[in-house]
Short mmCIF file of N, CA and C in Angstrom, two decimals:
data_model
loop_
_atom_site.label_atom_id
_atom_site.label_comp_id
_atom_site.label_asym_id
_atom_site.label_seq_id
_atom_site.Cartn_x
_atom_site.Cartn_y
_atom_site.Cartn_z
N MET A 1 91.88 92.89 62.82
CA MET A 1 90.99 92.96 63.97
C MET A 1 91.72 92.55 65.25
N GLU A 2 92.62 91.57 65.15
CA GLU A 2 93.38 91.14 66.33
C GLU A 2 94.23 92.30 66.87
N TYR A 3 94.78 93.10 65.95
CA TYR A 3 95.59 94.26 66.34
C TYR A 3 94.76 95.23 67.18
N LEU A 4 93.55 95.51 66.74
CA LEU A 4 92.66 96.42 67.47
C LEU A 4 92.32 95.85 68.85
N THR A 5 92.07 94.56 68.92
CA THR A 5 91.78 93.91 70.19
C THR A 5 92.96 94.05 71.14
N ASN A 6 94.18 93.86 70.62
CA ASN A 6 95.38 94.01 71.45
C ASN A 6 95.52 95.43 71.98
N ILE A 7 95.23 96.40 71.15
CA ILE A 7 95.31 97.80 71.58
C ILE A 7 94.30 98.08 72.68
N LEU A 8 93.07 97.67 72.46
CA LEU A 8 92.01 97.97 73.42
C LEU A 8 92.17 97.22 74.73
N SER A 9 92.85 96.08 74.72
CA SER A 9 93.04 95.31 75.95
C SER A 9 94.40 95.58 76.60
N SER A 10 95.15 96.51 76.06
CA SER A 10 96.47 96.84 76.58
C SER A 10 96.38 97.39 78.00
N LYS A 11 97.33 97.02 78.83
CA LYS A 11 97.35 97.49 80.21
C LYS A 11 97.83 98.94 80.32
N VAL A 12 98.23 99.52 79.22
CA VAL A 12 98.75 100.89 79.24
C VAL A 12 97.71 101.89 79.70
N TYR A 13 96.44 101.56 79.59
CA TYR A 13 95.39 102.48 80.00
C TYR A 13 95.38 102.71 81.51
N ASP A 14 96.06 101.86 82.27
CA ASP A 14 96.18 102.09 83.71
C ASP A 14 96.97 103.36 84.00
N VAL A 15 97.87 103.73 83.11
CA VAL A 15 98.72 104.91 83.30
C VAL A 15 98.21 106.09 82.50
N ALA A 16 97.51 105.83 81.43
CA ALA A 16 97.10 106.88 80.50
C ALA A 16 96.26 107.97 81.14
N ILE A 17 95.62 107.68 82.25
CA ILE A 17 94.79 108.70 82.88
C ILE A 17 95.61 109.89 83.35
N GLU A 18 96.93 109.74 83.51
CA GLU A 18 97.77 110.85 83.92
C GLU A 18 98.06 111.80 82.77
N SER A 19 97.81 111.38 81.55
CA SER A 19 98.08 112.20 80.38
C SER A 19 96.79 112.89 79.95
N SER A 20 96.89 114.18 79.77
CA SER A 20 95.70 114.89 79.31
C SER A 20 95.42 114.52 77.86
N LEU A 21 94.16 114.62 77.47
CA LEU A 21 93.79 114.32 76.09
C LEU A 21 94.25 115.46 75.19
N GLU A 22 94.77 115.11 74.04
CA GLU A 22 95.20 116.11 73.08
C GLU A 22 95.08 115.54 71.68
N LEU A 23 95.21 116.38 70.71
CA LEU A 23 95.13 115.93 69.33
C LEU A 23 96.22 114.91 69.04
N ALA A 24 95.97 114.02 68.11
CA ALA A 24 96.91 112.96 67.78
C ALA A 24 98.20 113.46 67.14
N THR A 25 98.32 114.75 66.89
CA THR A 25 99.54 115.27 66.27
C THR A 25 100.77 115.04 67.14
N LYS A 26 100.60 114.88 68.44
CA LYS A 26 101.72 114.65 69.35
C LYS A 26 101.74 113.22 69.89
N LEU A 27 101.05 112.35 69.23
CA LEU A 27 100.92 110.97 69.70
C LEU A 27 102.27 110.29 69.88
N SER A 28 103.22 110.54 68.99
CA SER A 28 104.51 109.87 69.05
C SER A 28 105.31 110.26 70.29
N GLU A 29 105.01 111.39 70.91
CA GLU A 29 105.73 111.79 72.11
C GLU A 29 105.48 110.84 73.28
N ARG A 30 104.39 110.13 73.26
CA ARG A 30 104.04 109.20 74.34
C ARG A 30 104.40 107.75 73.99
N LEU A 31 104.97 107.56 72.84
CA LEU A 31 105.26 106.21 72.36
C LEU A 31 106.16 105.44 73.31
N ARG A 32 107.23 106.04 73.77
CA ARG A 32 108.18 105.34 74.64
C ARG A 32 107.55 104.99 75.98
N LEU A 33 106.75 105.89 76.52
CA LEU A 33 106.06 105.60 77.78
C LEU A 33 105.12 104.42 77.62
N ARG A 34 104.31 104.45 76.58
CA ARG A 34 103.34 103.37 76.37
C ARG A 34 104.05 102.04 76.16
N GLY A 35 105.10 102.06 75.37
CA GLY A 35 105.83 100.82 75.09
C GLY A 35 106.48 100.24 76.33
N ALA A 36 107.14 101.09 77.11
CA ALA A 36 107.80 100.63 78.33
C ALA A 36 106.79 100.10 79.33
N TYR A 37 105.72 100.85 79.55
CA TYR A 37 104.72 100.42 80.52
C TYR A 37 104.03 99.13 80.09
N ASN A 38 103.65 99.06 78.83
CA ASN A 38 102.95 97.88 78.35
C ASN A 38 103.82 96.63 78.49
N MET A 39 105.09 96.73 78.14
CA MET A 39 105.99 95.58 78.26
C MET A 39 106.17 95.18 79.73
N MET A 40 106.40 96.16 80.59
CA MET A 40 106.62 95.85 82.00
C MET A 40 105.35 95.33 82.67
N ALA A 41 104.20 95.84 82.29
CA ALA A 41 102.93 95.41 82.88
C ALA A 41 102.62 93.95 82.54
N LYS A 42 103.20 93.46 81.47
CA LYS A 42 102.98 92.06 81.08
C LYS A 42 103.89 91.09 81.83
N LEU A 43 104.91 91.62 82.51
CA LEU A 43 105.83 90.74 83.23
C LEU A 43 105.16 90.16 84.47
N PRO A 44 105.47 88.90 84.79
CA PRO A 44 104.94 88.32 86.03
C PRO A 44 105.48 89.10 87.25
N ARG A 45 104.73 89.13 88.31
CA ARG A 45 105.13 89.86 89.52
C ARG A 45 106.51 89.41 90.01
N GLU A 46 106.82 88.11 89.87
CA GLU A 46 108.11 87.59 90.32
C GLU A 46 109.26 88.29 89.58
N GLN A 47 109.07 88.53 88.29
CA GLN A 47 110.10 89.22 87.52
C GLN A 47 110.19 90.69 87.92
N LEU A 48 109.05 91.33 88.11
CA LEU A 48 109.07 92.73 88.53
C LEU A 48 109.73 92.89 89.89
N ASP A 49 109.55 91.92 90.77
CA ASP A 49 110.16 91.98 92.09
C ASP A 49 111.68 91.96 92.01
N ARG A 50 112.23 91.39 90.94
CA ARG A 50 113.68 91.38 90.74
C ARG A 50 114.17 92.69 90.13
N GLY A 51 113.25 93.50 89.60
CA GLY A 51 113.60 94.78 89.01
C GLY A 51 113.84 94.67 87.51
N VAL A 52 114.00 95.82 86.88
CA VAL A 52 114.24 95.88 85.44
C VAL A 52 115.47 96.74 85.17
N ILE A 53 116.07 96.52 84.02
CA ILE A 53 117.24 97.28 83.59
C ILE A 53 116.99 97.75 82.17
N CYS A 54 117.35 99.00 81.89
CA CYS A 54 117.29 99.47 80.51
C CYS A 54 118.47 100.37 80.23
N SER A 55 118.77 100.53 78.98
CA SER A 55 119.83 101.43 78.54
C SER A 55 119.21 102.43 77.58
N SER A 56 119.15 103.68 78.00
CA SER A 56 118.53 104.72 77.18
C SER A 56 118.96 106.08 77.70
N ALA A 57 119.04 107.04 76.81
CA ALA A 57 119.38 108.40 77.22
C ALA A 57 118.23 109.35 76.94
N GLY A 58 117.04 108.80 76.77
CA GLY A 58 115.95 109.68 76.37
C GLY A 58 114.60 109.27 76.91
N ASN A 59 113.62 109.33 76.03
CA ASN A 59 112.22 109.11 76.41
C ASN A 59 111.95 107.70 76.92
N HIS A 60 112.65 106.71 76.39
CA HIS A 60 112.44 105.34 76.87
C HIS A 60 112.84 105.23 78.34
N ALA A 61 113.93 105.89 78.70
CA ALA A 61 114.36 105.88 80.10
C ALA A 61 113.29 106.49 81.00
N GLN A 62 112.69 107.57 80.57
CA GLN A 62 111.62 108.19 81.34
C GLN A 62 110.41 107.26 81.44
N GLY A 63 110.11 106.57 80.35
CA GLY A 63 109.00 105.63 80.35
C GLY A 63 109.22 104.48 81.32
N VAL A 64 110.43 103.94 81.33
CA VAL A 64 110.76 102.83 82.24
C VAL A 64 110.70 103.32 83.69
N ALA A 65 111.22 104.50 83.95
CA ALA A 65 111.20 105.04 85.32
C ALA A 65 109.77 105.23 85.82
N LEU A 66 108.91 105.80 84.99
CA LEU A 66 107.51 106.00 85.40
C LEU A 66 106.79 104.67 85.56
N ALA A 67 107.04 103.74 84.63
CA ALA A 67 106.40 102.43 84.72
C ALA A 67 106.83 101.71 85.99
N ALA A 68 108.12 101.79 86.33
CA ALA A 68 108.62 101.14 87.54
C ALA A 68 107.95 101.73 88.78
N LYS A 69 107.77 103.03 88.78
CA LYS A 69 107.10 103.68 89.91
C LYS A 69 105.65 103.21 90.02
N LYS A 70 104.95 103.19 88.90
CA LYS A 70 103.55 102.78 88.90
C LYS A 70 103.37 101.31 89.25
N LEU A 71 104.32 100.47 88.82
CA LEU A 71 104.22 99.04 89.05
C LEU A 71 104.93 98.61 90.34
N ASN A 72 105.44 99.58 91.08
CA ASN A 72 106.10 99.32 92.35
C ASN A 72 107.24 98.32 92.22
N CYS A 73 108.16 98.62 91.31
CA CYS A 73 109.34 97.78 91.17
C CYS A 73 110.56 98.68 90.99
N SER A 74 111.73 98.11 91.18
CA SER A 74 112.95 98.91 91.02
C SER A 74 113.38 98.89 89.55
N ALA A 75 114.12 99.92 89.17
CA ALA A 75 114.63 100.02 87.80
C ALA A 75 116.03 100.60 87.83
N VAL A 76 116.90 100.01 87.05
CA VAL A 76 118.24 100.54 86.83
C VAL A 76 118.28 101.03 85.40
N ILE A 77 118.63 102.29 85.22
CA ILE A 77 118.67 102.88 83.88
C ILE A 77 120.09 103.33 83.60
N ALA A 78 120.73 102.69 82.63
CA ALA A 78 122.09 103.03 82.23
C ALA A 78 122.05 104.09 81.13
N MET A 79 122.81 105.17 81.35
CA MET A 79 122.87 106.25 80.36
C MET A 79 124.34 106.53 80.03
N PRO A 80 124.61 106.91 78.80
CA PRO A 80 125.99 107.28 78.45
C PRO A 80 126.45 108.48 79.29
N VAL A 81 127.73 108.57 79.56
CA VAL A 81 128.24 109.69 80.35
C VAL A 81 128.06 111.02 79.61
N THR A 82 127.84 110.96 78.32
CA THR A 82 127.65 112.18 77.53
C THR A 82 126.19 112.65 77.51
N THR A 83 125.33 111.98 78.24
CA THR A 83 123.91 112.37 78.27
C THR A 83 123.77 113.76 78.89
N PRO A 84 123.05 114.65 78.23
CA PRO A 84 122.85 116.00 78.78
C PRO A 84 122.16 115.95 80.15
N GLU A 85 122.54 116.87 81.00
CA GLU A 85 122.00 116.92 82.36
C GLU A 85 120.48 116.99 82.39
N ILE A 86 119.90 117.73 81.49
CA ILE A 86 118.44 117.87 81.46
C ILE A 86 117.75 116.52 81.24
N LYS A 87 118.42 115.62 80.51
CA LYS A 87 117.85 114.29 80.26
C LYS A 87 117.91 113.43 81.52
N TRP A 88 119.10 113.33 82.16
CA TRP A 88 119.18 112.43 83.31
C TRP A 88 118.44 112.98 84.52
N LYS A 89 118.27 114.28 84.60
CA LYS A 89 117.49 114.84 85.70
C LYS A 89 116.00 114.55 85.54
N SER A 90 115.55 114.35 84.32
CA SER A 90 114.13 114.10 84.09
C SER A 90 113.74 112.65 84.35
N VAL A 91 114.74 111.80 84.55
CA VAL A 91 114.47 110.39 84.83
C VAL A 91 114.43 110.21 86.33
#
């Protein structure tokens, strides 16, 4: 029951309105966004004001970038030099 309470009280719903509703078959595609936003939304404003750093070449990087934009904080995202152009352009 505590798990359900944590889900329902998660701050991720502040961003979820931008995602259209769809069947749960694609639920995992939003996992990185929800995780990044939820973790960053729990940070005190003082920490967000200093910015965040992540290392990712994929969906987590996109999640951190969107969360930083929504939470009005800066983000540095480190990607390997071998990251495909389509990935780093989407961040």
